[in-house]
Coordinates of C-alpha atoms in Angstrom, one line a residue:
M1 CA -90.6 16.1 -34.5
P2 CA -91.1 15.0 -30.9
T3 CA -94.4 14.2 -29.3
S4 CA -96.5 17.2 -30.5
S5 CA -97.5 17.1 -34.1
K6 CA -97.2 20.0 -36.6
A7 CA -101.0 20.3 -36.6
E8 CA -101.0 20.9 -32.8
I9 CA -98.2 23.5 -33.1
L10 CA -100.1 25.2 -35.9
S11 CA -103.3 25.1 -33.8
L12 CA -101.4 26.8 -30.9
Y13 CA -100.0 29.5 -33.2
R14 CA -103.4 30.2 -34.7
G15 CA -104.9 30.4 -31.2
F16 CA -102.4 33.0 -30.2
L17 CA -103.1 35.0 -33.4
R18 CA -106.9 34.9 -32.8
I19 CA -106.5 36.3 -29.3
I20 CA -104.1 38.9 -30.5
E21 CA -106.4 40.0 -33.3
N22 CA -109.2 40.5 -30.7
W23 CA -107.0 42.3 -28.2
P24 CA -108.0 46.0 -27.8
N25 CA -105.6 48.7 -29.0
D26 CA -104.3 51.1 -26.5
Y27 CA -104.8 54.5 -28.0
L28 CA -103.3 56.4 -25.1
R29 CA -99.9 54.7 -25.6
P30 CA -99.7 53.6 -29.2
N31 CA -95.9 53.2 -28.9
R32 CA -96.4 50.8 -26.0
N33 CA -99.2 48.7 -27.3
L34 CA -99.5 45.3 -25.7
K35 CA -101.2 43.9 -28.8
H36 CA -98.1 44.6 -30.9
V37 CA -95.8 43.2 -28.2
L38 CA -97.8 40.0 -28.0
Y39 CA -97.7 39.7 -31.8
L40 CA -93.9 40.1 -31.9
R41 CA -93.3 37.7 -29.1
V42 CA -95.5 35.0 -30.6
T43 CA -94.1 35.3 -34.1
E44 CA -90.5 35.4 -33.0
G45 CA -91.0 32.6 -30.4
F46 CA -92.6 30.2 -32.9
R47 CA -90.0 31.1 -35.6
Q48 CA -87.0 30.6 -33.2
N49 CA -88.2 27.3 -31.8
T50 CA -88.8 25.5 -35.1
V51 CA -85.3 23.9 -35.0
V52 CA -85.4 22.5 -31.4
K53 CA -84.1 18.9 -31.5
S54 CA -84.3 17.8 -27.8
P55 CA -87.7 16.2 -27.1
H56 CA -87.6 17.4 -23.5
I57 CA -87.0 21.0 -24.4
Y58 CA -89.6 20.8 -27.2
N59 CA -92.3 19.4 -24.9
S60 CA -91.5 22.0 -22.3
L61 CA -91.9 24.8 -24.9
V62 CA -95.2 23.4 -26.1
S63 CA -96.4 23.0 -22.5
N64 CA -95.5 26.6 -21.7
A65 CA -97.1 27.9 -24.9
E66 CA -100.4 26.1 -23.9
K67 CA -100.3 27.7 -20.5
E68 CA -99.7 31.1 -21.9
L69 CA -102.4 30.7 -24.4
N70 CA -104.8 29.6 -21.7
A71 CA -103.8 32.6 -19.6
L72 CA -104.5 35.0 -22.5
R73 CA -107.9 33.3 -23.1
V74 CA -108.8 33.8 -19.4
L75 CA -108.0 37.5 -19.7
E76 CA -109.7 37.9 -23.0
E77 CA -112.9 36.3 -21.7
N78 CA -112.9 38.3 -18.4
E79 CA -113.2 35.2 -16.3
F80 CA -111.9 36.9 -13.2
K81 CA -114.4 39.8 -13.6
E82 CA -117.2 37.2 -13.7
K83 CA -115.7 35.0 -10.9
Y84 CA -115.0 37.9 -8.6
P85 CA -117.6 40.6 -9.3
L86 CA -117.3 44.0 -7.7
S87 CA -120.1 45.5 -5.7
D88 CA -121.8 48.7 -6.8
K89 CA -120.1 50.4 -3.9
M90 CA -116.8 49.9 -5.6
Y91 CA -118.0 51.4 -8.9
R92 CA -119.7 54.3 -7.1
P93 CA -117.8 55.4 -4.0
A94 CA -119.9 57.3 -1.5
A95 CA -117.6 60.3 -1.5
N96 CA -117.8 60.8 -5.3
P97 CA -120.3 58.5 -7.0
R98 CA -119.5 59.8 -10.5
Y99 CA -115.7 59.5 -10.1
Y100 CA -115.2 56.5 -12.4
F101 CA -117.6 57.8 -15.1
G102 CA -115.6 61.0 -15.2
L103 CA -112.3 59.1 -15.3
L104 CA -113.5 57.1 -18.3
A105 CA -114.7 60.2 -20.0
E106 CA -111.3 61.9 -19.5
L107 CA -109.5 58.8 -20.8
D108 CA -111.7 58.7 -23.9
K109 CA -111.2 62.4 -24.5
A110 CA -107.4 62.0 -24.2
A111 CA -107.4 59.0 -26.6
K112 CA -109.4 61.0 -29.2
Q113 CA -107.1 64.0 -28.8
K114 CA -104.0 61.8 -29.2
Q115 CA -105.4 60.4 -32.4
I116 CA -106.1 63.9 -33.7
D117 CA -102.6 65.1 -32.7
D118 CA -101.0 62.1 -34.4
S119 CA -102.9 62.7 -37.6
T120 CA -102.2 66.5 -37.9
P121 CA -98.8 67.5 -39.2
P122 CA -96.6 69.8 -37.0
S123 CA -96.8 73.5 -37.5
W124 CA -94.2 75.2 -39.6
W125 CA -92.6 76.6 -36.4
R126 CA -92.1 73.1 -35.0
R127 CA -90.7 71.9 -38.3
L128 CA -88.4 74.9 -38.5
F129 CA -86.9 74.2 -35.1
G130 CA -86.9 70.4 -35.6
L131 CA -89.5 69.7 -32.9
G132 CA -91.9 67.6 -34.9
H133 CA -94.4 65.6 -32.9
Y134 CA -93.9 64.8 -29.3
K135 CA -92.9 61.1 -29.1
E136 CA -93.4 59.0 -26.0
L137 CA -90.2 57.5 -24.6

C-alpha cells in the first residue's frame, strides 16, 4: 500500500461513519435523506478504491477524503454558526417577530404528519384503484 497505512484508512472510514451516525434524519423528505446518501457514498467510495495501485492517485484519494471528513465535521459542529453569529434582528424581524417560530412549528407539524401518513395503510379505495401511498419523486 502507498504512503497511508491501513490503520489511517480505517480511521478515516470510522470517522465518516461516526459523523453519518450523528447526522440528523430529514423526516420531511425521507426518500431524499442526506444521511443515507452520505452513507452510500462513503461505503461505495471506500469499497471501490481498495484496489488502487498508483501511489499518486491513492494519496490524492486519501487527501480528498480527509478534506471531505473535515468539511463534514465543521458542519456537524456548527462552526460557522458560532463563527458568524446572527443578531436577534435576524431571528425576529420587525415586521413579524414570530415568523421563524411559526415556520419551525409548521415544519415539525408536517414532519409528524408525514410519519403518521407513512405508518397508516392506504384506504381500501386507494388500494382498489392502485393509488397506494403518495411517493415523492
